[in-house]
Short mmCIF file of C-alpha atoms and ligand atoms in Angstrom, two decimals:
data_model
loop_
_atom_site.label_atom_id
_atom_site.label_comp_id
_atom_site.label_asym_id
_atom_site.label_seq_id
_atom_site.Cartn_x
_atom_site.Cartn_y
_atom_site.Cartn_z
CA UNK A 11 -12.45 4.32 -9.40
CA UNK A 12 -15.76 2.67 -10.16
CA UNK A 13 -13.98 -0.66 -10.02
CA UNK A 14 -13.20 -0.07 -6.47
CA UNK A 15 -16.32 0.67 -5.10
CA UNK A 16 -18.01 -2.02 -6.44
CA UNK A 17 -15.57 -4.50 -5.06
CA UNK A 18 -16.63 -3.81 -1.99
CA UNK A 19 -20.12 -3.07 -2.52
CA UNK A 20 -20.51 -6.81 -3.76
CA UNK A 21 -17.60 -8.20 -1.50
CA UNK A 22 -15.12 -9.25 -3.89
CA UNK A 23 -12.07 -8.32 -1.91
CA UNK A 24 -10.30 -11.63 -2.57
CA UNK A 25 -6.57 -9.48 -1.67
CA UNK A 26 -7.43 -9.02 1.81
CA UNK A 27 -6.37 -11.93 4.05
CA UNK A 28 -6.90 -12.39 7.54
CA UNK A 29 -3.49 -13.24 8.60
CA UNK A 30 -0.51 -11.01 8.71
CA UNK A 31 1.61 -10.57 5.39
CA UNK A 32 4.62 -12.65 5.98
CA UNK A 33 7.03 -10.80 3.83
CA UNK A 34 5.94 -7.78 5.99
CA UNK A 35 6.89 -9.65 8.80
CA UNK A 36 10.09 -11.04 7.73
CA UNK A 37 11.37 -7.96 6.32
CA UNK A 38 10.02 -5.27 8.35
CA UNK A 39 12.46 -5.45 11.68
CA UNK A 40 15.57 -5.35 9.09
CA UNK A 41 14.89 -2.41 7.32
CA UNK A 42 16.11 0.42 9.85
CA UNK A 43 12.75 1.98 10.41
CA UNK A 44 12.84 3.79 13.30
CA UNK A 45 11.11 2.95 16.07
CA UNK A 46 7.78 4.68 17.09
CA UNK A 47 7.47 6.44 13.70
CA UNK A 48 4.80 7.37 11.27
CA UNK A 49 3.89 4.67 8.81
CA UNK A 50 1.72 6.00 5.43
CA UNK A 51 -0.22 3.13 4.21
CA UNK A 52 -1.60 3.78 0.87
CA UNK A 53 -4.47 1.92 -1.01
CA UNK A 54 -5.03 0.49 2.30
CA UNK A 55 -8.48 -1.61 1.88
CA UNK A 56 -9.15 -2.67 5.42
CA UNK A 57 -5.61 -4.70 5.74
CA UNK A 58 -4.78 -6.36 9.21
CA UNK A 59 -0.96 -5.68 8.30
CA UNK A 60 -2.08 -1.96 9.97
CA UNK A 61 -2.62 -3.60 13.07
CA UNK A 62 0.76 -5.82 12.80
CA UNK A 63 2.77 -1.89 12.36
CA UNK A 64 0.84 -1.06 15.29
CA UNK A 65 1.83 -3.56 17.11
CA UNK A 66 5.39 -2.68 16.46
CA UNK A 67 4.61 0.34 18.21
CA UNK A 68 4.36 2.69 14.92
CA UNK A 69 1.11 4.95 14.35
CA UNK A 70 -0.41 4.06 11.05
CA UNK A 71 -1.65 6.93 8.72
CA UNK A 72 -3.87 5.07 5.82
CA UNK A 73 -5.48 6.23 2.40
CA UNK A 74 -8.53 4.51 1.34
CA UNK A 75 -11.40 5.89 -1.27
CA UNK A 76 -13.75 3.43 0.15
CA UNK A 77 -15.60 4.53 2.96
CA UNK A 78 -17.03 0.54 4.07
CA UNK A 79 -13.42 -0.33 3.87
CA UNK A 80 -12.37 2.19 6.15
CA UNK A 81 -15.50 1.41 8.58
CA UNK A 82 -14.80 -2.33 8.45
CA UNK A 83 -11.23 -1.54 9.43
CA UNK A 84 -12.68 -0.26 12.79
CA UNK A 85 -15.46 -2.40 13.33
CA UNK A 86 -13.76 -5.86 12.35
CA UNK A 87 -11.25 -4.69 15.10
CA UNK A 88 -13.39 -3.58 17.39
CA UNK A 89 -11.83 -0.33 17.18
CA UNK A 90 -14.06 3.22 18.38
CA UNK A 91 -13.58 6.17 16.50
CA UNK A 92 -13.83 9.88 15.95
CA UNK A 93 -14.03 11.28 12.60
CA UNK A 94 -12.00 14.51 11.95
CA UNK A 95 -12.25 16.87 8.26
CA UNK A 96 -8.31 16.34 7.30
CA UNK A 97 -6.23 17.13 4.11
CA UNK A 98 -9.36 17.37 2.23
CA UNK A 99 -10.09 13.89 3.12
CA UNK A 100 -12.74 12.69 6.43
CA UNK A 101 -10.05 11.18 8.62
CA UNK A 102 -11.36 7.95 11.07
CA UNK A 103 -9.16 8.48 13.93
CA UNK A 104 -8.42 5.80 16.84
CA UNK A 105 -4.84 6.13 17.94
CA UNK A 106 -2.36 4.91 16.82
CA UNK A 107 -4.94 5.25 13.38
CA UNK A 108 -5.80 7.53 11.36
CA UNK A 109 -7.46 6.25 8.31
CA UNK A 110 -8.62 9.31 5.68
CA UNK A 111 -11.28 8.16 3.37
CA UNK A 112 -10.26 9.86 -0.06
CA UNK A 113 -8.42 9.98 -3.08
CA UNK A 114 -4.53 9.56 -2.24
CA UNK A 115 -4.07 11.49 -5.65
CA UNK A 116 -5.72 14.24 -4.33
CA UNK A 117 -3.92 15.09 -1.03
CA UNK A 118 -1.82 18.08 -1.24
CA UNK A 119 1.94 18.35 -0.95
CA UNK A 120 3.58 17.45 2.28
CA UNK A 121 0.29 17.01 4.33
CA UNK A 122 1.70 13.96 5.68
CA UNK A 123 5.16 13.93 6.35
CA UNK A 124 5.85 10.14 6.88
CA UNK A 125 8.64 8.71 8.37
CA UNK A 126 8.02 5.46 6.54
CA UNK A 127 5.61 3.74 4.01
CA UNK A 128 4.38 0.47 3.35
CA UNK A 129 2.89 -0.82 -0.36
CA UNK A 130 1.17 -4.34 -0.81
CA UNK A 131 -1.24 -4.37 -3.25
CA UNK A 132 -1.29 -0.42 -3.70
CA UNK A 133 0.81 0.81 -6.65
CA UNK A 134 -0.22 -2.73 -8.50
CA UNK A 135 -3.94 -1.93 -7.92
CA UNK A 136 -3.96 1.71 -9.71
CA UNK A 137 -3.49 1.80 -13.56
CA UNK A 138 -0.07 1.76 -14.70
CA UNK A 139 -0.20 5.28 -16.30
CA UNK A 140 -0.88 6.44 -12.91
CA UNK A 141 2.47 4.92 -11.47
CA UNK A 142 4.58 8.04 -11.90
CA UNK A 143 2.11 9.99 -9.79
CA UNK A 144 1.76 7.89 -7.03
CA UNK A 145 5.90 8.29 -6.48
CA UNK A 146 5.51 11.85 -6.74
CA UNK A 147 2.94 11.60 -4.10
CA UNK A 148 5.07 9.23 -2.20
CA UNK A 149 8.15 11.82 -2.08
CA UNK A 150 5.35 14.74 -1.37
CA UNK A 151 4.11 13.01 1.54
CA UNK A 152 7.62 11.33 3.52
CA UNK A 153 10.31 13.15 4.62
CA UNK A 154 13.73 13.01 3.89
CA UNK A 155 15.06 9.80 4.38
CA UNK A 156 11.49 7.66 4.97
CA UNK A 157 12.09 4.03 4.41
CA UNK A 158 9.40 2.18 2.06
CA UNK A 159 8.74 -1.16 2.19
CA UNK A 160 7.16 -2.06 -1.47
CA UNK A 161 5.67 -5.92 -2.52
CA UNK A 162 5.30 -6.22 -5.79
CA UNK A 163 3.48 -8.68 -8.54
CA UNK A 164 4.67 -9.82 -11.93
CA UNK A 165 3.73 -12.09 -14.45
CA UNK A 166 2.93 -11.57 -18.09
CA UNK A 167 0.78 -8.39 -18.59
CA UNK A 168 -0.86 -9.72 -21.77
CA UNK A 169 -1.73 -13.27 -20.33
CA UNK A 170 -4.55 -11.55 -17.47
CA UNK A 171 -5.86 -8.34 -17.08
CA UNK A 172 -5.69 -6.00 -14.15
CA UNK A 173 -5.83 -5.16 -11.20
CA UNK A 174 -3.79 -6.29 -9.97
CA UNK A 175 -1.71 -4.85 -12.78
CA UNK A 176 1.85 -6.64 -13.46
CA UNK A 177 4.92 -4.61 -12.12
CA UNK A 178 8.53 -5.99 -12.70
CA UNK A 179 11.38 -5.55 -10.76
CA UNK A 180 12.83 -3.11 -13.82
CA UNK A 181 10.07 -1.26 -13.74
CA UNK A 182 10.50 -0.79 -9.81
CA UNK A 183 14.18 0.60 -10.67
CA UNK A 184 13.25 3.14 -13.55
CA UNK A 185 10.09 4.25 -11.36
CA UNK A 186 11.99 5.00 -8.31
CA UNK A 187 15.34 5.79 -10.42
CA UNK A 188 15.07 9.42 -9.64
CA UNK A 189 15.37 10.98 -5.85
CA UNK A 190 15.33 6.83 -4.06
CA UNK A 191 17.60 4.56 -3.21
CA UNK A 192 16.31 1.00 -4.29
CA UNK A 193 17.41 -2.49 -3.23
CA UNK A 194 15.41 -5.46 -3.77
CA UNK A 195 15.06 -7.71 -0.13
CA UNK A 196 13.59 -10.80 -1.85
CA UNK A 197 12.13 -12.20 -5.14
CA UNK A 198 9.90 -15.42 -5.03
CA UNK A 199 8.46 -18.19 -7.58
CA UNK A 200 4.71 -18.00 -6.43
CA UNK A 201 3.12 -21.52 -7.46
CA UNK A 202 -0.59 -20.43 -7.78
CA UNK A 203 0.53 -19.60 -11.70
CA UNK A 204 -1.08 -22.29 -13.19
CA UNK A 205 -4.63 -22.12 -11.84
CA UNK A 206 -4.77 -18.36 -12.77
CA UNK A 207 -3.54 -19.62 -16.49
CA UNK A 208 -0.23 -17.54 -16.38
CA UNK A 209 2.92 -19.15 -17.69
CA UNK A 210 4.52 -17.50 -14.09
CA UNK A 211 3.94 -15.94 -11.30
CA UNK A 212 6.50 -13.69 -8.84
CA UNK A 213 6.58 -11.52 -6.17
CA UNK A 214 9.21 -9.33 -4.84
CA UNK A 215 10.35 -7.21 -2.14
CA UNK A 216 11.97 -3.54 -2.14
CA UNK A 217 13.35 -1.55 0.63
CA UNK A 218 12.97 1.94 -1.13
CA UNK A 219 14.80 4.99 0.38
CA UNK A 220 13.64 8.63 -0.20
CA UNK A 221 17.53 10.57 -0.82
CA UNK A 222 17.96 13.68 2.08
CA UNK A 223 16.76 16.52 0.33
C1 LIG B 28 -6.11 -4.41 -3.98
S1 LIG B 28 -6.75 -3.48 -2.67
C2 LIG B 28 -5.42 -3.61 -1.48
C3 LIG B 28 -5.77 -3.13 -0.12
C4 LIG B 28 -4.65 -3.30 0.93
N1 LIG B 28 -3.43 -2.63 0.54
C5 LIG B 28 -4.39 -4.76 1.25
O1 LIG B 28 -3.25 -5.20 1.08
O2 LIG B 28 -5.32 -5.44 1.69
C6 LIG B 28 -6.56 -1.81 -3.30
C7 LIG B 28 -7.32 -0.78 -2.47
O3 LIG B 28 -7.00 0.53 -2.95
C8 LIG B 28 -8.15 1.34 -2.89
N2 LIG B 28 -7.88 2.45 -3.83
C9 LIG B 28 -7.76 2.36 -5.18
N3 LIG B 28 -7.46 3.57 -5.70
C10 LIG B 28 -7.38 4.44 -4.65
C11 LIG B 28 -7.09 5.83 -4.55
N4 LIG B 28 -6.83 6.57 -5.63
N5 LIG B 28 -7.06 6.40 -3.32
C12 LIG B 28 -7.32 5.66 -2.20
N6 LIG B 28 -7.62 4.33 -2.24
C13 LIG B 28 -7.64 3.73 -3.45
C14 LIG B 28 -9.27 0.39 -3.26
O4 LIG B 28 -10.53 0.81 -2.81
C15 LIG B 28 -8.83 -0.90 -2.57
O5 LIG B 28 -9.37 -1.01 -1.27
#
């Protein structure tokens, strides 16, 4: 958790990007969200794709242990808000947001209830032997049903070290094997390999169901 905070502290937040994530975009309308629904985003940093799922007319509930993140979030989009004391977390509300600053690990079974979920850069951020609690928390906090969209990182584990920690479209399967439906959207050749000395690079894209209970 250390890790975290200092990224921030000294501003070495090279994942966030100022555009929207185009995979988001491409995949998001196809997926058979419904419409005006609850979107969890966990591991959220300060990420501008929570203004893109606003924009599709979603409210956005976000996880982030980083309180400057969550502040920036607000500020950088000029965004007033109220703080409220939430599922043990302080929760930055400005509708459709609400942004708890805290430890997604910690929130309690079905505090959230989401409809739907979105991952990019969340599960591949947290240590790997912390993978099969964040789907547990994923089925605590969605409904029945939720759609999840999930991008995902590989290359070879031993060739960097993370974060962002390598996740393979195998290990997507066997995580999600039990209680989801899983299809993978997309898989793509990323070219920036070579610079970051990896012998390859991918990323793919899941649509991940939660079964009806
Ligand atoms: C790689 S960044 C990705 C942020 C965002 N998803 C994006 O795409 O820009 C991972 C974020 O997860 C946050 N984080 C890590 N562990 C967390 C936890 N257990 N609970 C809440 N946030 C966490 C970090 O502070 C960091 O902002």
């Amino acid at each position: 958790m250390e890790h975290w905070h200092k990224r921030w502290l000294n501003n070495q937040t090279g994942w966030h990007k100022s555009t929207f994530n185009e995979l988001l975009v491409n995949h998001w309308p196809a997926i058979d969200v419904p419409p005006n629904c609850n979107v969890m985003v966990p591991m959220c940093g300060k990420s501008l794709d929570m203004i893109w799922l606003a924009q599709q007319g979603h409210s956005v509930t976000g996880f982030e242990m980083v309180k400057k993140a969550v502040t920036q979030f607000f500020s950088e989009n000029q965004l007033d808000y109220e703080i409220e004391d939430k599922n043990g977390c302080s929760m930055h509300v400005s509708e459709p947001f609400a942004i708890h600053h805290g430890d997604f690990f910690q929130l309690k079974p079905e505090h959230i209830q989401a409809d739907a979920w979105y991952d990019r850069a969340a599960i591949i951020a947290i240590e790997p032997s912390m993978r099969q609690a964040y789907v547990k928390q994923i089925r605590n906090q969605t409904r029945p049903g939720a759609i999840g969209l999930l991008i995902t990182f590989a290359y070879p584990q031993e060739q960097m070290q993370g974060p962002p920690f390598s996740l393979h479209d195998e290990d997507v399967m066997e995580l999600f094997s039990n209680g989801f439906e899983v299809k993978c959207l997309e898989h793509v050749q990323l070219d920036d390999e070579k610079e970051r000395g990896l012998t390859y690079l991918t990323s793919s894209v899941f649509k991940i169901t939660r079964n009806e209970d």
